[in-house]
Amino acid sequence: MLDTNVYLVMASTKKPLSNKVKASTLKKTKQSSLLNVVDKAFVGLTQSHKKIKSMTAALSGGIDSVVLLHLLSDIQKKHGFTLNATHVHHGLSKHADKWARFCEKLCRDLSVPLDVHYVKLPKKKSLGVEGEARRLRYEKLLQTKSDLIVLAHHEDDQAETFLLQLIRGAGVKGLSSMASFDDTRSLWRPLLNSSRIDIESYANQNKLKWIEDESNQNTDFDRNFIRSKILPILKNRFNHIIKAISRSSTHLAEAQHLLDDLAKIDLKKYLKSNKYKHILQVKSLNKLPLSRAKNLLRYWLEINDQLMPSKDLLNELLRQVLTAKKDSELKIEISKEYEIRRYKDEIYLVRKSKNSKKNYEIFWNDESEILLPNGSTLKFKKIKGGGISLAKLKNKKLIISNRQGGEFLKPNLNRPTRKIKQLLQESDLPPWERCALPFIFVGDELASVPNFGIDIKFQASFKEAGLEVVFVQQT
């Protein structure tokens, strides 16, 4: 037992690799050409996908991203694509400004255009410091207009991600970790099958310079703890642990593809699309075994760009969706911005309304567009033969307000004046859409409910000039 304890202490106090790798280590390392690896990967990518004319490399300034940029700059000469780089300045380190300047100099030396994005982590870090920093980084990267976003993740990163997900109790998707090519987001990781030693060897052979992020030594961060404490022990015991984890990730990725294909089959039968992207019909979940229903629900959330909920939240979500009565107003918060709603036999993913219950009164002053307090928009356009009669607006103010209750409207000549509440109930609009509708008054009289109807008294005649008002709801 004593020997084991000594071994663990020695492994845990092993110093991290510095900017210079020992010559003895280099001699023992197989001198594979990363340049050939990346070049072949690029050729393979262009053969299986559309022609790639431009790419953006994520550049932190660390050894991995510096090597990646150097490699891409080299193969650019052969393949002729446009290469850019992006550096995200999180401001978490006192050295962050120096890192940005280092990246600027590196890109000048390589004649690669660089964009530096300054971001600030939110005060409430629901994903933790690492998670929020990663989220903001990807957010900026995905805003680039290149055909490809290229990341410097390698084999060791894949192993770290696998172990992180395993500790968190992730399922098949989480354990499949990173893909070498993510078609959905156009992300490419050409070094994913290369080791950290290969990268360090290349950097030293080419006399490259890079920066060291001091936070990488902070084992309070889970990834750093796995990198410096856990993986060295596993490597000492199991020589090929990194390759083995990589194989397992690949197997799990293949399994996830099969699960996605199954979800697509299930979704196709009961899918309805509109401004909410996808509406899931309850009967599709009711007819499936529980595990298959969960798989469908997870996939539905994914294609709607939502983070995967926890196991407990997913189970509760499924339970409520399946057991809620038709006329109940089911509402489940799924993220900061979105909630799940059920209306009749359909499930919606709805963006939360801003200030939906707050009363407002806005005077129209000939604007073409007005942003409402709930985040929706009203668009105004002068037309002929339709809309609100401009003649009826003379010397009167057009006022936009939210619904107060008790309003009446007569949108059809041959039908009686009716309560708005009754008209909305008959319209089949989901309840949350009814609440969000703005009302347009001319003076003290209700003239129109945009996208719903104009009172006959204010409708422009066939030959009259009118004001068309279109309501664009935030979704």
Tab-separated table of C-alpha atoms in Angstrom:
chain	number	residue	atom	x	y	z
A	1	MET	CA	0.000	0.000	0.000
A	2	LEU	CA	2.908	2.317	0.839
A	3	ASP	CA	4.435	1.844	-2.615
A	4	THR	CA	1.149	2.798	-4.269
A	5	ASN	CA	0.886	5.986	-2.239
A	6	VAL	CA	4.447	7.006	-3.126
A	7	TYR	CA	3.758	6.300	-6.785
A	8	LEU	CA	0.642	8.498	-6.739
A	9	VAL	CA	2.441	11.396	-5.107
A	10	MET	CA	5.282	11.183	-7.646
A	11	ALA	CA	2.840	11.109	-10.537
A	12	SER	CA	0.792	13.986	-9.187
A	13	THR	CA	3.874	16.205	-8.724
A	14	LYS	CA	5.200	15.611	-12.207
A	15	LYS	CA	6.067	18.981	-13.770
A	16	PRO	CA	4.147	20.066	-16.887
A	17	LEU	CA	5.966	20.189	-20.185
A	18	SER	CA	7.747	23.484	-20.746
A	19	ASN	CA	8.272	25.439	-23.960
A	20	LYS	CA	11.265	23.241	-24.752
A	21	VAL	CA	11.001	19.478	-25.009
A	22	LYS	CA	14.096	17.498	-23.987
A	23	ALA	CA	16.194	16.210	-26.895
A	24	SER	CA	16.068	12.689	-25.436
A	25	THR	CA	12.290	12.785	-25.598
A	26	LEU	CA	12.380	13.934	-29.196
A	27	LYS	CA	14.691	11.081	-30.174
A	28	LYS	CA	12.306	8.540	-28.723
A	29	THR	CA	9.313	10.137	-30.378
A	30	LYS	CA	8.289	8.902	-33.778
A	31	GLN	CA	8.954	11.768	-36.144
A	32	SER	CA	5.678	11.807	-38.004
A	33	SER	CA	5.013	14.740	-40.284
A	34	LEU	CA	2.056	16.719	-39.042
A	35	LEU	CA	2.184	18.671	-42.281
A	36	ASN	CA	1.373	15.533	-44.268
A	37	VAL	CA	-1.337	14.593	-41.779
A	38	VAL	CA	-3.097	17.948	-42.153
A	39	ASP	CA	-2.573	18.085	-45.917
A	40	LYS	CA	-4.090	14.623	-46.428
A	41	ALA	CA	-6.960	15.449	-44.084
A	42	PHE	CA	-7.703	18.605	-46.070
A	43	VAL	CA	-7.659	16.745	-49.393
A	44	GLY	CA	-9.972	14.087	-47.946
A	45	LEU	CA	-12.335	16.756	-46.671
A	46	THR	CA	-12.553	18.512	-50.024
A	47	GLN	CA	-13.276	15.198	-51.764
A	48	SER	CA	-16.180	14.331	-49.461
A	49	HIS	CA	-17.589	17.866	-49.138
A	50	LYS	CA	-17.965	21.001	-51.191
A	51	LYS	CA	-14.920	22.973	-52.255
A	52	ILE	CA	-13.416	24.921	-49.374
A	53	LYS	CA	-12.453	28.449	-50.365
A	54	SER	CA	-11.871	29.948	-46.927
A	55	MET	CA	-11.152	28.912	-43.356
A	56	THR	CA	-10.647	30.560	-39.980
A	57	ALA	CA	-8.272	29.137	-37.373
A	58	ALA	CA	-9.077	29.540	-33.672
A	59	LEU	CA	-5.907	31.052	-32.199
A	60	SER	CA	-5.384	31.202	-28.440
A	61	GLY	CA	-1.619	31.647	-28.670
A	62	GLY	CA	-0.895	28.334	-26.954
A	63	ILE	CA	1.296	25.686	-28.540
A	64	ASP	CA	-1.580	23.716	-30.111
A	65	SER	CA	-3.165	26.642	-31.937
A	66	VAL	CA	0.226	28.114	-32.933
A	67	VAL	CA	1.220	24.804	-34.535
A	68	LEU	CA	-2.169	24.565	-36.241
A	69	LEU	CA	-1.894	28.062	-37.718
A	70	HIS	CA	1.664	27.333	-38.897
A	71	LEU	CA	0.476	24.134	-40.614
A	72	LEU	CA	-2.531	25.795	-42.262
A	73	SER	CA	-0.364	28.661	-43.455
A	74	ASP	CA	1.930	26.096	-45.069
A	75	ILE	CA	-0.755	24.075	-46.888
A	76	GLN	CA	-2.479	27.308	-47.944
A	77	LYS	CA	0.371	27.864	-50.414
A	78	LYS	CA	-0.453	24.550	-52.058
A	79	HIS	CA	-4.262	24.646	-52.014
A	80	GLY	CA	-4.909	28.371	-52.376
A	81	PHE	CA	-7.718	28.873	-49.841
A	82	THR	CA	-8.127	32.104	-47.878
A	83	LEU	CA	-6.868	31.796	-44.297
A	84	ASN	CA	-7.898	33.973	-41.357
A	85	ALA	CA	-7.462	33.663	-37.605
A	86	THR	CA	-9.666	34.580	-34.647
A	87	HIS	CA	-8.505	35.270	-31.092
A	88	VAL	CA	-11.053	35.570	-28.271
A	89	HIS	CA	-9.927	37.834	-25.427
A	90	HIS	CA	-11.757	36.685	-22.269
A	91	GLY	CA	-9.944	39.062	-19.931
A	92	LEU	CA	-9.626	36.329	-17.305
A	93	SER	CA	-5.848	36.629	-16.991
A	94	LYS	CA	-3.722	39.671	-16.219
A	95	HIS	CA	-1.674	38.610	-19.262
A	96	ALA	CA	-4.648	38.571	-21.657
A	97	ASP	CA	-3.581	41.771	-23.430
A	98	LYS	CA	-0.071	40.360	-23.979
A	99	TRP	CA	-1.562	37.209	-25.484
A	100	ALA	CA	-3.608	39.264	-27.920
A	101	ARG	CA	-0.484	41.222	-28.940
A	102	PHE	CA	1.448	37.956	-29.351
A	103	CYS	CA	-1.268	36.617	-31.683
A	104	GLU	CA	-1.237	39.864	-33.667
A	105	LYS	CA	2.536	39.642	-34.191
A	106	LEU	CA	2.363	35.948	-35.097
A	107	CYS	CA	-0.322	36.616	-37.705
A	108	ARG	CA	1.620	39.558	-39.137
A	109	ASP	CA	4.685	37.330	-39.522
A	110	LEU	CA	2.588	34.695	-41.324
A	111	SER	CA	0.588	37.298	-43.305
A	112	VAL	CA	-2.671	35.932	-41.883
A	113	PRO	CA	-5.489	38.426	-41.121
A	114	LEU	CA	-6.551	38.289	-37.460
A	115	ASP	CA	-9.797	39.257	-35.703
A	116	VAL	CA	-9.589	39.841	-31.949
A	117	HIS	CA	-12.907	39.590	-30.107
A	118	TYR	CA	-13.257	41.012	-26.586
A	119	VAL	CA	-15.820	39.193	-24.468
A	120	LYS	CA	-16.904	39.403	-20.848
A	121	LEU	CA	-18.154	36.458	-18.835
A	122	PRO	CA	-21.578	36.944	-17.212
A	123	LYS	CA	-21.724	37.506	-13.465
A	124	LYS	CA	-23.919	34.440	-13.080
A	125	LYS	CA	-21.817	31.610	-14.509
A	126	SER	CA	-24.339	28.787	-14.801
A	127	LEU	CA	-21.845	26.747	-16.854
A	128	GLY	CA	-18.872	27.577	-14.608
A	129	VAL	CA	-15.878	29.686	-15.652
A	130	GLU	CA	-14.596	27.090	-18.131
A	131	GLY	CA	-18.030	26.447	-19.591
A	132	GLU	CA	-18.976	30.109	-20.016
A	133	ALA	CA	-15.586	30.928	-21.564
A	134	ARG	CA	-16.021	28.038	-24.014
A	135	ARG	CA	-19.582	29.114	-24.846
A	136	LEU	CA	-18.514	32.686	-25.627
A	137	ARG	CA	-15.517	31.459	-27.617
A	138	TYR	CA	-17.654	29.239	-29.834
A	139	GLU	CA	-20.258	31.983	-30.146
A	140	LYS	CA	-17.663	34.317	-31.675
A	141	LEU	CA	-16.089	31.600	-33.817
A	142	LEU	CA	-19.443	30.571	-35.281
A	143	GLN	CA	-20.087	34.164	-36.342
A	144	THR	CA	-17.254	33.981	-38.876
A	145	LYS	CA	-18.202	33.706	-42.531
A	146	SER	CA	-15.528	31.207	-43.540
A	147	ASP	CA	-16.361	27.833	-45.076
A	148	LEU	CA	-14.513	26.141	-42.196
A	149	ILE	CA	-13.631	26.952	-38.608
A	150	VAL	CA	-10.477	25.040	-37.700
A	151	LEU	CA	-9.716	23.990	-34.116
A	152	ALA	CA	-6.462	22.649	-32.659
A	153	HIS	CA	-7.917	19.838	-30.538
A	154	HIS	CA	-5.742	16.731	-30.484
A	155	GLU	CA	-5.823	13.153	-29.160
A	156	ASP	CA	-5.031	14.113	-25.574
A	157	ASP	CA	-7.806	16.719	-25.595
A	158	GLN	CA	-10.183	14.005	-26.776
A	159	ALA	CA	-9.162	11.760	-23.869
A	160	GLU	CA	-9.615	14.612	-21.377
A	161	THR	CA	-13.069	15.380	-22.778
A	162	PHE	CA	-14.064	11.716	-22.596
A	163	LEU	CA	-13.039	11.450	-18.934
A	164	LEU	CA	-14.772	14.741	-18.092
A	165	GLN	CA	-18.001	13.526	-19.654
A	166	LEU	CA	-17.663	10.147	-17.942
A	167	ILE	CA	-17.337	11.851	-14.540
A	168	ARG	CA	-20.443	13.922	-15.314
A	169	GLY	CA	-22.427	10.795	-16.135
A	170	ALA	CA	-22.873	11.669	-19.812
A	171	GLY	CA	-24.681	9.400	-22.247
A	172	VAL	CA	-23.644	8.142	-25.660
A	173	LYS	CA	-23.536	11.596	-27.236
A	174	GLY	CA	-21.408	13.132	-24.493
A	175	LEU	CA	-18.965	10.217	-24.435
A	176	SER	CA	-18.546	10.288	-28.215
A	177	SER	CA	-16.734	13.568	-27.470
A	178	MET	CA	-15.450	15.600	-30.411
A	179	ALA	CA	-15.748	14.816	-34.100
A	180	SER	CA	-12.906	15.484	-36.524
A	181	PHE	CA	-15.479	17.191	-38.739
A	182	ASP	CA	-18.728	18.731	-37.512
A	183	ASP	CA	-20.820	19.309	-40.623
A	184	THR	CA	-23.600	21.158	-38.770
A	185	ARG	CA	-21.301	23.911	-37.502
A	186	SER	CA	-18.555	23.555	-40.156
A	187	LEU	CA	-15.906	22.777	-37.528
A	188	TRP	CA	-12.751	20.911	-38.523
A	189	ARG	CA	-10.205	19.338	-36.142
A	190	PRO	CA	-7.350	18.061	-38.348
A	191	LEU	CA	-5.092	17.218	-35.361
A	192	LEU	CA	-7.623	15.077	-33.499
A	193	ASN	CA	-5.679	11.873	-34.190
A	194	SER	CA	-2.306	13.445	-33.402
A	195	SER	CA	-0.739	13.368	-29.948
A	196	ARG	CA	0.454	16.220	-27.754
A	197	ILE	CA	4.015	14.877	-28.124
A	198	ASP	CA	3.717	15.095	-31.951
A	199	ILE	CA	2.650	18.728	-31.640
A	200	GLU	CA	5.430	19.656	-29.230
A	201	SER	CA	7.966	17.901	-31.466
A	202	TYR	CA	6.764	19.887	-34.497
A	203	ALA	CA	6.889	23.172	-32.566
A	204	ASN	CA	10.470	22.594	-31.469
A	205	GLN	CA	11.653	21.353	-34.876
A	206	ASN	CA	10.271	24.532	-36.466
A	207	LYS	CA	11.538	26.781	-33.642
A	208	LEU	CA	8.052	28.139	-32.976
A	209	LYS	CA	7.180	30.383	-30.044
A	210	TRP	CA	3.996	30.253	-28.034
A	211	ILE	CA	2.490	31.465	-24.789
A	212	GLU	CA	1.764	29.524	-21.605
A	213	ASP	CA	-1.586	30.148	-19.931
A	214	GLU	CA	-0.905	30.067	-16.184
A	215	SER	CA	-4.476	28.893	-15.556
A	216	ASN	CA	-3.540	25.559	-17.163
A	217	GLN	CA	-1.703	24.726	-13.940
A	218	ASN	CA	-4.766	25.460	-11.785
A	219	THR	CA	-6.154	22.059	-10.821
A	220	ASP	CA	-9.311	23.663	-9.431
A	221	PHE	CA	-10.478	23.392	-13.039
A	222	ASP	CA	-11.666	19.860	-13.784
A	223	ARG	CA	-9.930	19.567	-17.153
A	224	ASN	CA	-6.582	20.667	-15.716
A	225	PHE	CA	-6.978	18.188	-12.848
A	226	ILE	CA	-7.570	15.353	-15.306
A	227	ARG	CA	-4.658	16.482	-17.488
A	228	SER	CA	-2.062	16.850	-14.729
A	229	LYS	CA	-3.217	14.342	-12.114
A	230	ILE	CA	-5.331	11.589	-13.669
A	231	LEU	CA	-3.991	11.008	-17.188
A	232	PRO	CA	-0.314	10.684	-16.133
A	233	ILE	CA	-1.282	7.836	-13.792
A	234	LEU	CA	-3.325	6.120	-16.500
A	235	LYS	CA	-0.523	6.542	-19.051
A	236	ASN	CA	2.037	5.012	-16.674
A	237	ARG	CA	-0.187	2.017	-16.101
A	238	PHE	CA	-1.693	1.680	-19.597
A	239	ASN	CA	0.697	2.769	-22.360
A	240	HIS	CA	-1.965	3.071	-25.049
A	241	ILE	CA	-4.746	4.643	-22.970
A	242	ILE	CA	-5.027	7.737	-25.207
A	243	LYS	CA	-5.421	5.624	-28.371
A	244	ALA	CA	-7.869	3.331	-26.569
A	245	ILE	CA	-10.058	6.230	-25.439
A	246	SER	CA	-9.960	7.642	-28.965
A	247	ARG	CA	-11.230	4.310	-30.328
A	248	SER	CA	-14.003	4.175	-27.739
A	249	SER	CA	-15.057	7.725	-28.638
A	250	THR	CA	-15.231	6.729	-32.295
A	251	HIS	CA	-17.378	3.678	-31.496
A	252	LEU	CA	-19.722	5.809	-29.419
A	253	ALA	CA	-19.929	8.432	-32.172
A	254	GLU	CA	-21.047	5.697	-34.590
A	255	ALA	CA	-23.667	4.558	-32.072
A	256	GLN	CA	-24.881	8.146	-31.724
A	257	HIS	CA	-25.273	8.414	-35.503
A	258	LEU	CA	-27.555	5.378	-35.385
A	259	LEU	CA	-29.596	6.923	-32.564
A	260	ASP	CA	-29.899	10.163	-34.559
A	261	ASP	CA	-31.023	8.226	-37.629
A	262	LEU	CA	-33.683	6.502	-35.518
A	263	ALA	CA	-34.846	9.868	-34.129
A	264	LYS	CA	-35.090	11.267	-37.675
A	265	ILE	CA	-37.345	8.362	-38.659
A	266	ASP	CA	-39.566	8.935	-35.613
A	267	LEU	CA	-39.601	12.699	-36.086
A	268	LYS	CA	-40.484	12.553	-39.769
A	269	LYS	CA	-43.774	10.798	-39.004
A	270	TYR	CA	-45.078	13.477	-36.668
A	271	LEU	CA	-43.163	16.651	-37.508
A	272	LYS	CA	-44.795	19.954	-38.282
A	273	SER	CA	-42.721	22.992	-39.176
A	274	ASN	CA	-43.496	26.700	-38.928
A	275	LYS	CA	-41.913	29.773	-37.355
A	276	TYR	CA	-41.025	27.698	-34.290
A	277	LYS	CA	-38.755	25.598	-36.551
A	278	HIS	CA	-40.265	22.311	-35.395
A	279	ILE	CA	-43.408	21.415	-33.504
A	280	LEU	CA	-43.416	17.999	-31.910
A	281	GLN	CA	-46.731	16.187	-31.791
A	282	VAL	CA	-47.570	14.470	-28.520
A	283	LYS	CA	-48.860	11.338	-30.211
A	284	SER	CA	-45.355	10.724	-31.592
A	285	LEU	CA	-44.054	10.367	-28.043
A	286	ASN	CA	-47.092	8.443	-26.782
A	287	LYS	CA	-46.636	5.695	-29.373
A	288	LEU	CA	-42.952	5.085	-28.613
A	289	PRO	CA	-41.226	3.031	-25.900
A	290	LEU	CA	-39.834	5.254	-23.120
A	291	SER	CA	-36.173	5.001	-24.188
A	292	ARG	CA	-37.081	5.807	-27.794
A	293	ALA	CA	-39.282	8.728	-26.725
A	294	LYS	CA	-36.355	10.149	-24.715
A	295	ASN	CA	-34.081	9.751	-27.727
A	296	LEU	CA	-36.573	11.623	-29.910
A	297	LEU	CA	-36.990	14.409	-27.349
A	298	ARG	CA	-33.206	14.836	-27.010
A	299	TYR	CA	-32.810	14.994	-30.786
A	300	TRP	CA	-35.673	17.491	-31.092
A	301	LEU	CA	-34.000	19.777	-28.555
A	302	GLU	CA	-30.667	19.441	-30.350
A	303	ILE	CA	-32.011	20.447	-33.780
A	304	ASN	CA	-33.568	23.445	-32.047
A	305	ASP	CA	-30.088	24.457	-30.805
A	306	GLN	CA	-30.718	23.649	-27.142
A	307	LEU	CA	-28.236	22.268	-24.623
A	308	MET	CA	-29.050	18.780	-23.400
A	309	PRO	CA	-31.060	18.820	-20.159
A	310	SER	CA	-30.076	16.701	-17.180
A	311	LYS	CA	-31.468	13.189	-16.848
A	312	ASP	CA	-33.930	14.309	-14.149
A	313	LEU	CA	-35.136	17.297	-16.171
A	314	LEU	CA	-35.591	15.176	-19.291
A	315	ASN	CA	-37.622	12.595	-17.360
A	316	GLU	CA	-39.777	15.284	-15.762
A	317	LEU	CA	-40.235	17.043	-19.088
A	318	LEU	CA	-41.400	13.849	-20.752
A	319	ARG	CA	-43.724	12.992	-17.849
A	320	GLN	CA	-45.421	16.396	-17.883
A	321	VAL	CA	-45.715	16.544	-21.660
A	322	LEU	CA	-47.378	13.134	-21.821
A	323	THR	CA	-49.716	13.526	-18.839
A	324	ALA	CA	-50.834	17.156	-19.246
A	325	LYS	CA	-54.473	17.712	-20.168
A	326	LYS	CA	-55.272	19.109	-23.584
A	327	ASP	CA	-56.513	22.418	-22.204
A	328	SER	CA	-53.711	22.869	-19.634
A	329	GLU	CA	-51.124	25.610	-20.168
A	330	LEU	CA	-47.962	23.567	-19.677
A	331	LYS	CA	-44.800	25.659	-19.346
A	332	ILE	CA	-41.366	24.203	-18.494
A	333	GLU	CA	-38.174	26.269	-18.435
A	334	ILE	CA	-35.507	24.542	-20.524
A	335	SER	CA	-32.842	27.300	-20.534
A	336	LYS	CA	-32.336	30.978	-19.764
A	337	GLU	CA	-34.040	31.970	-23.000
A	338	TYR	CA	-36.437	29.149	-23.868
A	339	GLU	CA	-39.304	27.193	-22.396
A	340	ILE	CA	-41.300	24.178	-23.487
A	341	ARG	CA	-45.023	24.791	-24.062
A	342	ARG	CA	-47.815	22.384	-24.853
A	343	TYR	CA	-50.933	23.530	-26.703
A	344	LYS	CA	-53.558	20.936	-27.512
A	345	ASP	CA	-51.603	17.943	-28.889
A	346	GLU	CA	-48.436	19.792	-29.870
A	347	ILE	CA	-45.196	20.692	-28.092
A	348	TYR	CA	-43.494	24.010	-28.831
A	349	LEU	CA	-40.089	25.446	-27.997
A	350	VAL	CA	-40.814	29.105	-27.268
A	351	ARG	CA	-38.503	32.003	-26.525
A	352	LYS	CA	-39.390	33.608	-23.205
A	353	SER	CA	-41.203	36.911	-23.563
A	354	LYS	CA	-39.594	40.043	-22.199
A	355	ASN	CA	-41.807	42.155	-19.952
A	356	SER	CA	-44.850	40.334	-21.317
A	357	LYS	CA	-47.067	41.499	-18.425
A	358	LYS	CA	-45.836	45.076	-18.315
A	359	ASN	CA	-48.253	47.640	-19.725
A	360	TYR	CA	-46.960	49.938	-22.438
A	361	GLU	CA	-48.237	52.756	-24.634
A	362	ILE	CA	-46.250	53.813	-27.704
A	363	PHE	CA	-47.149	56.669	-30.076
A	364	TRP	CA	-46.408	56.043	-33.746
A	365	ASN	CA	-44.450	58.918	-35.313
A	366	ASP	CA	-44.207	57.705	-38.900
A	367	GLU	CA	-41.479	55.120	-38.118
A	368	SER	CA	-41.063	52.149	-40.430
A	369	GLU	CA	-40.334	49.839	-37.507
A	370	ILE	CA	-40.944	49.811	-33.747
A	371	LEU	CA	-39.404	47.416	-31.236
A	372	LEU	CA	-41.919	46.418	-28.573
A	373	PRO	CA	-41.009	45.839	-24.890
A	374	ASN	CA	-41.516	42.070	-25.257
A	375	GLY	CA	-38.804	41.853	-27.939
A	376	SER	CA	-41.205	41.605	-30.901
A	377	THR	CA	-41.371	44.094	-33.760
A	378	LEU	CA	-44.047	46.079	-35.572
A	379	LYS	CA	-43.363	47.025	-39.196
A	380	PHE	CA	-45.239	49.848	-40.924
A	381	LYS	CA	-45.668	50.345	-44.659
A	382	LYS	CA	-47.874	52.740	-46.630
A	383	ILE	CA	-49.837	50.948	-49.331
A	384	LYS	CA	-52.844	51.486	-51.564
A	385	GLY	CA	-56.120	49.632	-51.189
A	386	GLY	CA	-55.512	48.021	-47.805
A	387	GLY	CA	-54.455	48.426	-44.201
A	388	ILE	CA	-55.612	51.143	-41.806
A	389	SER	CA	-57.111	54.096	-43.681
A	390	LEU	CA	-54.680	57.008	-43.578
A	391	ALA	CA	-57.625	59.377	-44.009
A	392	LYS	CA	-58.992	58.150	-40.648
A	393	LEU	CA	-55.665	58.978	-39.023
A	394	LYS	CA	-55.817	62.686	-39.849
A	395	ASN	CA	-55.411	64.812	-36.731
A	396	LYS	CA	-55.476	61.662	-34.594
A	397	LYS	CA	-52.700	59.796	-32.847
A	398	LEU	CA	-52.001	56.153	-33.623
A	399	ILE	CA	-51.250	54.446	-30.321
A	400	ILE	CA	-49.759	50.980	-29.806
A	401	SER	CA	-50.622	49.214	-26.576
A	402	ASN	CA	-50.768	45.741	-25.100
A	403	ARG	CA	-54.045	44.015	-24.392
A	404	GLN	CA	-55.941	45.303	-21.349
A	405	GLY	CA	-59.064	43.109	-21.573
A	406	GLY	CA	-62.647	43.818	-22.574
A	407	GLU	CA	-61.818	45.114	-26.095
A	408	PHE	CA	-64.214	44.662	-29.018
A	409	LEU	CA	-63.504	44.373	-32.770
A	410	LYS	CA	-65.576	44.079	-35.946
A	411	PRO	CA	-63.192	42.850	-38.678
A	412	ASN	CA	-65.971	41.634	-41.035
A	413	LEU	CA	-68.862	43.674	-42.406
A	414	ASN	CA	-71.270	40.728	-42.375
A	415	ARG	CA	-70.508	39.656	-38.804
A	416	PRO	CA	-71.334	41.387	-35.517
A	417	THR	CA	-68.921	43.218	-33.250
A	418	ARG	CA	-67.404	40.705	-30.864
A	419	LYS	CA	-65.142	40.526	-27.871
A	420	ILE	CA	-61.464	40.144	-28.745
A	421	LYS	CA	-61.231	37.311	-26.228
A	422	GLN	CA	-63.801	35.260	-28.178
A	423	LEU	CA	-62.204	36.014	-31.523
A	424	LEU	CA	-58.761	34.972	-30.276
A	425	GLN	CA	-60.052	31.727	-28.784
A	426	GLU	CA	-61.623	30.822	-32.126
A	427	SER	CA	-58.440	31.718	-34.014
A	428	ASP	CA	-56.497	28.689	-32.734
A	429	LEU	CA	-53.562	30.914	-31.759
A	430	PRO	CA	-51.559	29.448	-28.838
A	431	PRO	CA	-52.267	31.342	-25.565
A	432	TRP	CA	-48.775	32.860	-25.311
A	433	GLU	CA	-49.162	34.362	-28.794
A	434	ARG	CA	-52.487	35.924	-27.849
A	435	CYS	CA	-50.858	37.618	-24.833
A	436	ALA	CA	-48.056	39.002	-27.006
A	437	LEU	CA	-50.317	40.614	-29.632
A	438	PRO	CA	-50.091	44.426	-29.732
A	439	PHE	CA	-53.294	46.456	-30.150
A	440	ILE	CA	-53.462	49.566	-32.316
A	441	PHE	CA	-55.757	52.395	-31.295
A	442	VAL	CA	-56.743	55.502	-33.243
A	443	GLY	CA	-57.494	57.927	-30.491
A	444	ASP	CA	-59.513	55.922	-27.953
A	445	GLU	CA	-60.890	53.407	-30.464
A	446	LEU	CA	-59.396	49.995	-31.223
A	447	ALA	CA	-58.534	50.067	-34.934
A	448	SER	CA	-56.520	46.894	-35.455
A	449	VAL	CA	-54.865	43.819	-34.028
A	450	PRO	CA	-51.900	43.283	-36.410
A	451	ASN	CA	-51.838	39.943	-38.253
A	452	PHE	CA	-55.365	39.347	-36.957
A	453	GLY	CA	-57.792	41.948	-38.229
A	454	ILE	CA	-58.721	45.613	-38.800
A	455	ASP	CA	-61.994	47.022	-37.543
A	456	ILE	CA	-64.351	47.716	-40.461
A	457	LYS	CA	-64.547	51.362	-39.414
A	458	PHE	CA	-60.822	51.868	-40.064
A	459	GLN	CA	-60.257	49.656	-43.105
A	460	ALA	CA	-58.909	51.450	-46.182
A	461	SER	CA	-61.132	51.100	-49.253
A	462	PHE	CA	-59.942	49.638	-52.549
A	463	LYS	CA	-58.784	53.029	-53.861
A	464	GLU	CA	-57.636	54.500	-50.559
A	465	ALA	CA	-54.135	54.943	-49.148
A	466	GLY	CA	-53.605	52.768	-46.120
A	467	LEU	CA	-51.075	51.792	-43.489
A	468	GLU	CA	-50.076	48.132	-43.423
A	469	VAL	CA	-48.911	46.980	-39.992
A	470	VAL	CA	-47.117	43.641	-39.664
A	471	PHE	CA	-46.362	42.022	-36.324
A	472	VAL	CA	-43.124	39.998	-36.195
A	473	GLN	CA	-43.069	37.985	-32.990
A	474	GLN	CA	-39.818	37.014	-31.359
A	475	THR	CA	-39.388	33.257	-31.636
